[in-house]
Amino acid sequence: MPKHETPLLDQLESGAWPSFVADLKRQAGSRQQKQNEIEFQIPVDVVDDLLGLLELSYVEKEVHWKHGGIVGVFGYGGGVIGRYCDQPEKFPGVAHFHTMRVNQPAGKYYKTDYLRQLCDLWDFRGSGLTNMHGSTGDIVLLGTTTPQLEEIFYELTHKMDQDLGGSGSNLRTPAACLGESRCEWACYDTQELCYQMTMEYQDELHRPAFPYKFKFKFDGCPNGCVASIARADMSFIGTWRDDIRIDQEAVAAYVGGEIKPNGGAHAGKDWGPFDIQKEVIDLCPTKCMWMEGGKLNINDRECTRCMHCINVMPRALRIGNDRGLSILCGAKAPILDGAQLGSLLVPFMKVDESYDGVKEVIENIWDWWMEEGKNRERLGETMKRQGFQKLLEVTGIDPDPRHVSEPRHNPYIFWKEEEVPGGFERDINDYRSRHPK
Amino acid sequence: MPKHETPLLDQLESGAWPSFVADLKRQAGSRQQKQNEIEFQIPVDVVDDLLGLLELSYVEKEVHWKHGGIVGVFGYGGGVIGRYCDQPEKFPGVAHFHTMRVNQPAGKYYKTDYLRQLCDLWDFRGSGLTNMHGSTGDIVLLGTTTPQLEEIFYELTHKMDQDLGGSGSNLRTPAACLGESRCEWACYDTQELCYQMTMEYQDELHRPAFPYKFKFKFDGCPNGCVASIARADMSFIGTWRDDIRIDQEAVAAYVGGEIKPNGGAHAGKDWGPFDIQKEVIDLCPTKCMWMEGGKLNINDRECTRCMHCINVMPRALRIGNDRGLSILCGAKAPILDGAQLGSLLVPFMKVDESYDGVKEVIENIWDWWMEEGKNRERLGETMKRQGFQKLLEVTGIDPDPRHVSEPRHNPYIFWKEEEVPGGFERDINDYRSRHPK
Amino acid sequence: MAFISSGYNPDKPMEDRITDIGPRHYSEFLPPVIKNNKGKWLWHEILEPGVLMHKAESGDEVYTVRCGSPRLMGTETLREALEIADKHCDGYLRFTTRNNIEFMVDSKDKVQPLKDDLQSRKHEGGSYKFPVGGTGAGLTNIVHTQGWIHCHTPASDASGTVKVVMDELFEEFQQMRFPAQLRISMACCLNMCGAVHCSDIAILGYHRKPPIIDHKEVENLCEIPLAVAACPTAAIRPAKTTITDDRTGEEKTVKTVAIKNERCMFCGNCYTMCPALPLTDAEGDGLVIMAGGKVSNRISEPKFSKVVVAFIPNETPRWPSLAKCMRQLVDAYVKGAKKYERFGDWAERIGWERFFEVTGLEFTHHLIDDFRDPAYYTWRQTTNFKF
Amino acid sequence: MAFISSGYNPDKPMEDRITDIGPRHYSEFLPPVIKNNKGKWLWHEILEPGVLMHKAESGDEVYTVRCGSPRLMGTETLREALEIADKHCDGYLRFTTRNNIEFMVDSKDKVQPLKDDLQSRKHEGGSYKFPVGGTGAGLTNIVHTQGWIHCHTPASDASGTVKVVMDELFEEFQQMRFPAQLRISMACCLNMCGAVHCSDIAILGYHRKPPIIDHKEVENLCEIPLAVAACPTAAIRPAKTTITDDRTGEEKTVKTVAIKNERCMFCGNCYTMCPALPLTDAEGDGLVIMAGGKVSNRISEPKFSKVVVAFIPNETPRWPSLAKCMRQLVDAYVKGAKKYERFGDWAERIGWERFFEVTGLEFTHHLIDDFRDPAYYTWRQTTNFKF
Ligand code: SRM
Ligand code: SRM
Ligand code: SRM
Ligand code: SRM
Ligand code: SF4
Ligand code: SF4
Ligand code: SF4
Ligand code: SF4
Ligand code: SF4
Ligand code: SF4
Ligand code: SF4
Ligand code: SF4
C-alpha cells in the first residue's frame, strides 16, 4: 500500500522506457519490506514521501524544494548539496534530502562488489536512490539527512577507499570518455590523465578557492564522447599530427561492400550500396581526399582530423601515430553571459608521464583567473571580458591563426603603449606648433 | 613655375595609374593661365596651395585640416562640409576650402552640356576640383569659400535646375546601380525608385531632423553593384519569386563552348573548357540544379536567387518575371558599435507606381527611429539596442524565418506580460500558502 | 531507528580522518579483456542495435551490450544490474557518458543469453528495466537533470519529460535507421546542467514570470548587492519598501530589491543568489525546445542548439504537446536528412525557412535573438533566402 | 578679384529662392540607345578588358568602354572627358559606382577609335589619363575617400595610397585573369566612408595614439557630455585641471576630460564631437589591411573584411610596404583560388591558418578580436584546424 496516492505519477509507469516511477515505487516497497532487516538511518518512508512530494509538484506544477542549504563534511567545501522540502509536515521523510557526490572512477567501469558495497552503505544511511551518474560524472547519492553526512564520508573513505567529488566554487569532478580502454581512436589515455589531474588537484577539488566552479573533461579524440568541448572550462581533446594510416585492402573491402560502413551504425535502414565518393570523399570538409587507381589518397597536410572518414571506415583508416591532445578553454552553460563552447588554446601537446606541460597550462590559467576572475565568473567569461590575448599572455603561448576561426572584422585594435613608437604621451604645445588653432 | 616645391608629391606623377598629382598640377596651371580670362571668385592659387599643404602632410605625416566648421546655405541643414586649413598664412588659397555636395542624377549618366555648365560654375566660383563622385554618390565640388556658397546654390538651382545633396543628420543623397538602363538583371527600375524617393523626401534630405544620418541605396539585383547591403540604412535589392527562365539551346551553346561563360569575364586566362557541372551546378549554394538528358533543370523552390548561374550563363538563364524587391535595414560603417550589413526586413515587395508599400515601410521606420533613436545612433544601432522584434512591430511585419540566418541560440526570451497567462503580478502570500518558508 | 555510528567521532572530526584520496583507480575495475587490450584496439563493429564488438591487435574481442536506464535508480534496480553483471560478465559493468549501462563479455556466444536476459526484465507497469539499444545512427538515452526530484530552480520535471519522450520514440532506441546519431538532452532550468546547449534536440525548463519578491525576507536571506550583480540584464536594483510585521502588525521599512519586469528574461540567476526571489509558477513555467546543436567535430564544427519552440506548457503527467513536438522534429529530420547528416547540419542545409515548413512548427517573434550584441549576427544579412 | 553676384540677394535670402528641387531626372541624360532599350536588355558580353556589349530585345547593341579615373579630378580633365564624349558618344557619358568613367557607343565600329583615343592620352609624368579596363575577373578602381586632401580625421592619405597600389597592380586593371572580381577599397579613418568593411581587400587609415587633450580648449570648443558619450569604450570621463593662461600667466581651473589610455582603441569618435581632442600623429598613424569581405550575394553571403595586417606605417610618398603587402595578397589569391572564388571564399576554404602561410603575412595578437561580446564568435571552437 503506497503511503501517498499518486494518480498522476502512476500514468508514467506505462510505456516501454524504464519507468522512474516504477523504480521509485520498487525502492519504496523494498524499504518497507526490509525495515526489519536493516536499521535504516534515515526515514524508512523517504522514497514514499519523495513520491508524494513529486505528485504534489505534478498537481501544482511547481517545485517543492527550498533554496539549497549549506551542509557538508568537515574541511570540505563541496561534495554535498543541501536540500530541504517546503512541506516537511506532509512529507517528513524528505524534510532533509541532501545529495552526496561520489567521485566516479574514470571511464565509469565498476566491479560489482564495489557497487554493492556502495548500495549497502546507501540503503543504510540514505534513501537508496542514486543517479548513475550525475551530469558532471559523479555517482550521485540522492537524499540523506544532515547527521548522516559525516558518517557516510567516514565509511566511504575508511571502508571503500573512496572520496567525494566536487561542488561549489572549486574544481569539479573531472570526467573522461572511455578512451583507450575500449576505443581504437583514443589519442591519449583519457582515463589516466583524468585520474592524474584529479589526484594532483585534490585540494582545489575539495576546498573552494576559485571565483566559481571549474571543470576538466577529457575526450580521446574529436568525436567528443564526453562532450568536453561543450561543458568543461578546460577540455582536453586527443588528436594527432602525422598521417592517417590507410589500409588499402580494407578500403577495397569497403568499396566492394564486404565491410559495412561506419561500423554498421546505419544498418537499420537500406541506404543503398556504399559509395566511397559520396559518403567519404565528398563529405570530407577539407576535400583533401581522392581515389586514384583504386587507392584512397589523403593530403594529410590539409586534413583537419574531423574523424569522418575514420568513423566511416574504421577498418581501413586509423588515427596517426604522433598523438597528443589539444586544449580548449571556457566552455560553459548559458548563465550568466551566454553559453560558450571551448576555444582552442593549445593546438597540440604531447602527453608525457610527468604531465608537466598540461599542469603548466592549468596552473597559469588558474593563477590568472583566481586573480582577475570576478565572483561567479566562469573562465569563459573572464576570457570574454579580458580578451583572448590575455589568456595567451598568461599562458605564454604565441598567437597563432589556429586560435581563431577568422581574424577580427572590426579594426578596433587596442595598441599597447609600448608597441607604438614615441608612446602615448604627447605635448599639446608641440602639436600646436605644427597645427595652430 | 609651381608656387610650392612638392618633391614628395612629384614622385606620385610616375606610374601608369592616372596621377592625381598630375591632375592637380594641371588644374593649378590652368588657373594660372586663365586668370586673365576668368574672374575667379576664389583665390587663383587655391590648387597650388592645396598641393603645398598636401606636401606638408606628406612631410609631416599629419593632416592639416582643422575640425570642420559649420557653414551652409540658408534653410538647408546639409549639402556643405565646412573646412579650414590650420596653416592659413602659408596656404591662404585654402584657408577656406569647403565642399559642396551636388545631388547626382540616378545612375550617374550625364550629357556633356550639363557637366560643362557645372565645370564653368565651379571654375568660376570654386577650386575647379571635383570628386566624380563622392562615396555616397554625390558630385563633390571640392573647395570654395564661405561667401560663394549661396552664389553657387543660386546658380545651381536657377540656372542648372539642380539641388544639393545631403550631409548632417538627415537623409543622405540616395544612390542606385544603373539597373534597367543597361543591365539585363534589374528586377525593378532602380533609377526611378531612387529618383522618386529622393523627391518624396526632399524635406528630410535638406532639413536635419533625424538622430543621425540615414541612407537609401537601390540595387537592381543581388549582385549588389551599388553595395547597398553594406552601406545603406535601408537597402532596396531587386529579386523575383517565380522561376529562372531557361533557354536550353543557349545552355547547350555554353556546354558546347560556343558562348564564353560569365560574359567573357574570365577571358584573360585559360581556365580550360567550360564545365557546367563544376562551374555552375556544383557551385550552386543550394544544390538545386542538375542536368538531365542534356537539359538543365532548376528546382526553383529551393533556389535562393544568388545570381551565380545567371551570372555564368547570361544568355541561357534569365531572372524570373514576377519581380520586386527585398528591403534590408541597418547597414553602416563601424563607428560606433561596429559595422553592420543590412538585415532582411521585407523579403519581397512588388514595386508599383504609387510606391505606397515602400513609403509605408520607410515612414514607419522613421517614426520609430526619430522617437527612440539616441543622438548619433544609426538605425542599425537602434535595431541592436531595441531588438529586431521592435522593427517588426513598428513596421507591422510578421516574424518569419527569413528574418534570421538562424533562430536564437540563447533561450533568453523576453516574454511580454500579456503573453503569459495570469500576468507577472503574483501575490507572495498566495505563493507562501503553497511554499512555506 | 537508532543512530549507528560509522566510527566517526563528531567531537574529534580530525581523528583518523582520511581526505583527498580521490576516486578509485579505474584500472581496478577494468574487465580483464579490456585491461589486457587497453590502447591496442583495432576496430569495432555494431553487430545489431545495442551490441558492439571491439577487436584488439591481440585478436581478442570484447562484446558490449548497452541498455537504457532512467539514471534515477534505486539500489534495488542497481543491484539487479550487478546480479546480471555477475551472472554474465564476471562481475564487471560500466556506465556510459549518457547514462546507459554497458555489460561486456569476451566472446560472442555470451552475447545472446545476456541480451535475452536484459530484454526479458520488466517492471510491473510494463516498462523495460534494461532495454537493449542506444547505439549507432539511432536514438540513445536522454541526458538530463534533477527536475522536481531534487532541485530548487526547475521550471519542469526532468524524469517525467524524459520518460514521455523516450516512450514516444522508444522504437528508435532499438533501431539504427536515422541518418546519424540523434542526441536529445533535457535540462530543467537555464542553468542547463548538461550539454543541452549543444544537442541535436534539447528540452529546456523555462520560467516566464519574473521572481516574486518576498520583501519580508530579502534583507534576512540575501546579500542585496550580490542579487543585484547577479542579474545579466540589470533588471534588479536595491530598494526600500514598507511591510507589516506578521506578529506585531507594525509597519516598518525594510531593505529589499525592485525588479524591472520588462527587462527580466527569467533566468533565475537572482534566485540562485537570493532565496527570497522565487520564480516557480504553474502557468509561467514550461519548456523551450531547442534543436540543431552538436558536440562532435565530425564534418562540421560543434554548434549550439537553436530555440525552435518558445514554449510548451507543463502538461503533467504525460506532456502530450511535448511528445507531439518531438515526433514532428524527428520525423521531419528522418525524412529529409542525408546519410551522416546531423540534425543541425540538415536544418542548415535546407535553410531555417524550410525547417519550419517541414517540421510544421510555428516561427514566432520569440525565436529571433534579442540578447545583446551578438543577436545581430543571427539576423539575415543576405538576400539569399527561399520563398 | 571682384565679387560677382549670381543674382542672390543676401539681404533677402528667400527672394526667388528655389529649394527642394532634387537632382535632374536621369532620363534627360540617357543616351538614345540606352533610353530606347531600358528594361529590355537581354544579355551582355565583355569583349575585351574594359569593353562591354549589351544586347537588347530590339536587337540594338550598346558598347561601353570603361576607363579608370583618380576620382579626384580637376575640371580640366573632366572637360577632356566631355570632349571625348562629344567626339565619340554624341555627348553622353557616365560614371560607375566605383568612379570609373564609361563611354558608350551604339555600334561596334565606334569602339576601336574610342578606345585608341582614350588609351593615347597621358599626363606629362607618364600616367594614363583614361586607362581602359576595370571589367570582369580583374581589378577595378579603388573606392576611396578624402585623406589629407580634404578631411580632418584621416590617419593616412587616400589619393596617394590608392595611386601607389593601382600602380603596383596596374596590369591587372587591364586584364581579366583573376579567379573573380577583386574589389579594393581605401578609407582614411575608421569612419570608413566607403564599403571598406566589405571589400576583398581594404586599406584603412588608423590612428594608434589616444587623443591629445587640449585642456585649454575643451571647455570652449566642446560639449563635454557629448564627448564622453561618444566613446564606445567608455574611456573618457569629465575632469578638471589647472592651466596657465597664455596671456596673463594666471593659473585657473578648467573643465576638461580625462582619457584612460588603455581603454582607447583610437577610433576618433571623440574628436568628431570635440575638436580639442586631436589624434593625428606621424608615428602613430598608418594603415590597417583588411581582407576577405564582399558585398554580392553570389554563391556566398556578403561578408565583412577581416584585419590581416595590424599596421603599416605611412611611408610617404610611395608607401613601399603597402605596395608589397598588396602584391603578396593578390599573388597568393591568384595562385590559390578557384575560378569564381572571391578572395574571402578562398581564404575560408583553405582556412585562415593556411592563409597566413601562403600570403607570408605574420599573425599577431592584434588580429584576434577583443572588442565586446561578439569577439568570442571569432575564436576557434573546434579541434578542426590544419597543422
Ligand atoms: C546534479 C547535477 C544535475 C544532474 O542531475 O546531474 C547538477 C545540479 C545542480 N546544478 Fe549544475 N548540476 C550538474 C551538472 C552541471 C553541468 C554539466 C557538467 O558538469 O558537465 C552543467 C553545465 C556545464 C557548466 O558547468 O557550465 C551545470 C551547470 C550549472 C549552473 C550554470 C553554470 C554556468 O556557469 O552557467 C548552475 C548555476 C550555479 O552554479 O549557480 C548549476 C547549479 C546547480 C545546482 C547546484 C543548483 C543551484 O542553483 O545551486 C543543482 C543542484 C541540484 C540538486 O539539488 O541536486 N549547474 N551543472 C549535475 C552534477 C552531478 C555531478 O556532480 O555529476
Ligand atoms: C566625402 C565623403 C568621402 C569621399 O571622399 O567620398 C565623406 C566624407 C566625410 N564623412 Fe563619410 N563621407 C562619405 C561617404 C560615407 C560613406 C559611404 C556611403 O555613404 O555609401 C560612409 C559609410 C556608410 C555609412 O554611412 O555608414 C561614411 C561614413 C562616415 C562616418 C561613420 C558613420 C557611422 O555610422 O559609422 C562618419 C562619422 C560621422 O558621421 O561622424 C563620416 C563623416 C564624414 C566627414 C563629414 C568627417 C566628419 O567626421 O565629420 C567627412 C567629411 C570629409 C570632407 O572634409 O570632405 N562618414 N561616409 C563621402 C560623401 C560624399 C558624397 O556625398 O557622395
Ligand atoms: C560509450 C560512449 C563513450 C563513453 O565513454 O561512455 C561512446 C562510445 C562510442 N562512440 Fe561516441 N560514445 C559516447 C558518447 C558520445 C557523445 C557524447 C554525448 O552524446 O553526450 C558524442 C558527441 C555527441 C554530439 O556530437 O552531439 C559522441 C560522438 C561520437 C561520434 C560522432 C558522431 C557524429 O556523427 O557526429 C562517433 C563516430 C561515429 O558514431 O561514427 C562516436 C563513436 C563512438 C564509438 C564507435 C567509438 C568506438 O570506436 O568505440 C563508440 C560506440 C558508438 C556507439 O554507441 O554507436 N561517438 N559519442 C558514449 C555512449 C553514450 C551513450 O550511451 O549513448
Ligand atoms: C557599372 C557597375 C554598376 C554601376 O551602376 O555603376 C556594374 C556593372 C556590372 N556589374 Fe557589377 N557593377 C558595378 C559595381 C559592382 C559592385 C559594387 C562595388 O564593387 O563597389 C559589386 C559588388 C562587389 C562585391 O561583391 O564586393 C558588383 C558585383 C557584381 C557581380 C557579382 C560578382 C561576384 O563574383 O561576386 C556581378 C556578376 C558578375 O560579375 O558575373 C556583376 C555584374 C555586372 C554587370 C555584368 C551587369 C550587367 O549585366 O551589365 C556589369 C558589368 C560588369 C563588369 O564590369 O565586369 N557585378 N558590381 C559598377 C562598376 C564598378 C566599376 O567601375 O568597377
Ligand atoms: S572521444 Fe574518441 S577516443 Fe573517446 S570514446 Fe569517443 S571516439 Fe573513442
Ligand atoms: S579526417 Fe576529416 S578532414 Fe581529415 S581526411 Fe578524413 S574526412 Fe577529411
Ligand atoms: S545590381 Fe544587378 S541590376 Fe544593378 S547593375 Fe548590378 S547586376 Fe545589374
Ligand atoms: S541563382 Fe544561385 S541558388 Fe539559384 S539556381 Fe542559380 S546558382 Fe543556384
Ligand atoms: S538544470 Fe537547473 S533545475 Fe535542473 S538540476 Fe540544474 S540547476 Fe537544478
Ligand atoms: S530572473 Fe534573471 S533576468 Fe530576471 S531579474 Fe532575476 S537575474 Fe534578472
Ligand atoms: S574615412 Fe574618415 S578621414 Fe576619410 S573622408 Fe571619411 S571621415 Fe574623413
Ligand atoms: S579615440 Fe575613440 S576610444 Fe579613444 S577616447 Fe576617443 S572615442 Fe574613446
PDB file of C-alpha atoms in Angstrom, chain D residues 24-111:
ATOM      1  CA  ARG D  24      17.911  66.255 -62.514  1.00  0.00           C
ATOM      2  CA  HIS D  25      15.810  63.375 -63.750  1.00  0.00           C
ATOM      3  CA  TYR D  26      18.175  60.745 -65.059  1.00  0.00           C
ATOM      4  CA  SER D  27      16.149  60.259 -68.216  1.00  0.00           C
ATOM      5  CA  GLU D  28      17.399  63.590 -69.515  1.00  0.00           C
ATOM      6  CA  PHE D  29      20.863  62.160 -69.576  1.00  0.00           C
ATOM      7  CA  LEU D  30      20.401  58.710 -71.055  1.00  0.00           C
ATOM      8  CA  PRO D  31      21.974  58.156 -74.454  1.00  0.00           C
ATOM      9  CA  PRO D  32      19.296  57.271 -77.010  1.00  0.00           C
ATOM     10  CA  VAL D  33      20.275  53.630 -77.360  1.00  0.00           C
ATOM     11  CA  ILE D  34      20.022  53.265 -73.594  1.00  0.00           C
ATOM     12  CA  LYS D  35      16.761  55.139 -73.337  1.00  0.00           C
ATOM     13  CA  ASN D  36      15.183  53.141 -76.146  1.00  0.00           C
ATOM     14  CA  ASN D  37      16.086  49.814 -74.667  1.00  0.00           C
ATOM     15  CA  LYS D  38      15.718  50.495 -70.979  1.00  0.00           C
ATOM     16  CA  GLY D  39      14.363  47.437 -69.191  1.00  0.00           C
ATOM     17  CA  LYS D  40      14.698  45.395 -72.370  1.00  0.00           C
ATOM     18  CA  TRP D  41      18.247  44.179 -72.212  1.00  0.00           C
ATOM     19  CA  LEU D  42      18.823  40.536 -72.990  1.00  0.00           C
ATOM     20  CA  TRP D  43      22.412  39.782 -72.199  1.00  0.00           C
ATOM     21  CA  HIS D  44      25.886  41.221 -72.189  1.00  0.00           C
ATOM     22  CA  GLU D  45      29.388  40.235 -73.078  1.00  0.00           C
ATOM     23  CA  ILE D  46      32.777  41.610 -72.141  1.00  0.00           C
ATOM     24  CA  LEU D  47      34.511  41.809 -75.483  1.00  0.00           C
ATOM     25  CA  GLU D  48      37.882  42.585 -74.039  1.00  0.00           C
ATOM     26  CA  PRO D  49      39.089  44.166 -70.812  1.00  0.00           C
ATOM     27  CA  GLY D  50      37.208  47.417 -70.406  1.00  0.00           C
ATOM     28  CA  VAL D  51      34.772  46.851 -73.233  1.00  0.00           C
ATOM     29  CA  LEU D  52      31.239  45.644 -72.636  1.00  0.00           C
ATOM     30  CA  MET D  53      28.492  44.928 -75.109  1.00  0.00           C
ATOM     31  CA  HIS D  54      24.853  44.774 -74.054  1.00  0.00           C
ATOM     32  CA  LYS D  55      22.266  43.276 -76.377  1.00  0.00           C
ATOM     33  CA  ALA D  56      18.659  44.396 -76.277  1.00  0.00           C
ATOM     34  CA  GLU D  57      15.460  42.609 -77.250  1.00  0.00           C
ATOM     35  CA  SER D  58      15.188  45.060 -80.125  1.00  0.00           C
ATOM     36  CA  GLY D  59      18.488  43.791 -81.472  1.00  0.00           C
ATOM     37  CA  ASP D  60      20.178  47.039 -80.511  1.00  0.00           C
ATOM     38  CA  GLU D  61      23.592  46.885 -79.030  1.00  0.00           C
ATOM     39  CA  VAL D  62      25.380  49.286 -76.787  1.00  0.00           C
ATOM     40  CA  TYR D  63      29.136  49.180 -76.433  1.00  0.00           C
ATOM     41  CA  THR D  64      30.629  50.541 -73.275  1.00  0.00           C
ATOM     42  CA  VAL D  65      34.255  51.459 -72.876  1.00  0.00           C
ATOM     43  CA  ARG D  66      35.210  51.817 -69.246  1.00  0.00           C
ATOM     44  CA  CYS D  67      38.264  53.648 -68.054  1.00  0.00           C
ATOM     45  CA  GLY D  68      39.953  54.443 -64.819  1.00  0.00           C
ATOM     46  CA  SER D  69      39.952  57.743 -63.030  1.00  0.00           C
ATOM     47  CA  PRO D  70      41.609  59.053 -59.913  1.00  0.00           C
ATOM     48  CA  ARG D  71      38.164  60.363 -58.896  1.00  0.00           C
ATOM     49  CA  LEU D  72      39.865  63.492 -57.621  1.00  0.00           C
ATOM     50  CA  MET D  73      39.661  65.383 -60.894  1.00  0.00           C
ATOM     51  CA  GLY D  74      40.041  68.976 -61.903  1.00  0.00           C
ATOM     52  CA  THR D  75      37.660  70.473 -64.404  1.00  0.00           C
ATOM     53  CA  GLU D  76      40.474  70.350 -66.937  1.00  0.00           C
ATOM     54  CA  THR D  77      40.489  66.602 -67.002  1.00  0.00           C
ATOM     55  CA  LEU D  78      36.755  66.447 -66.693  1.00  0.00           C
ATOM     56  CA  ARG D  79      36.414  68.725 -69.700  1.00  0.00           C
ATOM     57  CA  GLU D  80      38.742  66.482 -71.591  1.00  0.00           C
ATOM     58  CA  ALA D  81      36.441  63.573 -70.848  1.00  0.00           C
ATOM     59  CA  LEU D  82      33.496  65.616 -72.042  1.00  0.00           C
ATOM     60  CA  GLU D  83      35.311  66.368 -75.254  1.00  0.00           C
ATOM     61  CA  ILE D  84      35.862  62.681 -75.819  1.00  0.00           C
ATOM     62  CA  ALA D  85      32.200  62.051 -75.149  1.00  0.00           C
ATOM     63  CA  ASP D  86      31.235  64.695 -77.642  1.00  0.00           C
ATOM     64  CA  LYS D  87      33.607  63.328 -80.207  1.00  0.00           C
ATOM     65  CA  HIS D  88      32.679  59.665 -79.927  1.00  0.00           C
ATOM     66  CA  CYS D  89      29.475  59.347 -77.959  1.00  0.00           C
ATOM     67  CA  ASP D  90      27.085  62.051 -79.035  1.00  0.00           C
ATOM     68  CA  GLY D  91      27.742  63.931 -75.843  1.00  0.00           C
ATOM     69  CA  TYR D  92      26.907  61.271 -73.262  1.00  0.00           C
ATOM     70  CA  LEU D  93      28.965  59.571 -70.619  1.00  0.00           C
ATOM     71  CA  ARG D  94      28.502  58.065 -67.208  1.00  0.00           C
ATOM     72  CA  PHE D  95      30.377  57.256 -64.037  1.00  0.00           C
ATOM     73  CA  THR D  96      30.267  53.915 -62.320  1.00  0.00           C
ATOM     74  CA  THR D  97      29.671  53.242 -58.659  1.00  0.00           C
ATOM     75  CA  ARG D  98      33.418  52.728 -58.365  1.00  0.00           C
ATOM     76  CA  ASN D  99      34.329  56.020 -60.001  1.00  0.00           C
ATOM     77  CA  ASN D 100      35.283  54.714 -63.388  1.00  0.00           C
ATOM     78  CA  ILE D 101      34.139  56.642 -66.448  1.00  0.00           C
ATOM     79  CA  GLU D 102      32.059  54.880 -69.061  1.00  0.00           C
ATOM     80  CA  PHE D 103      31.810  55.973 -72.668  1.00  0.00           C
ATOM     81  CA  MET D 104      29.032  54.327 -74.621  1.00  0.00           C
ATOM     82  CA  VAL D 105      28.603  53.957 -78.377  1.00  0.00           C
ATOM     83  CA  ASP D 106      25.851  52.308 -80.338  1.00  0.00           C
ATOM     84  CA  SER D 107      27.829  50.309 -82.815  1.00  0.00           C
ATOM     85  CA  LYS D 108      30.844  48.135 -82.766  1.00  0.00           C
ATOM     86  CA  ASP D 109      32.877  50.089 -85.276  1.00  0.00           C
ATOM     87  CA  LYS D 110      32.934  53.061 -82.963  1.00  0.00           C
ATOM     88  CA  VAL D 111      34.673  51.101 -80.242  1.00  0.00           C
TER      89      VAL D 111
END
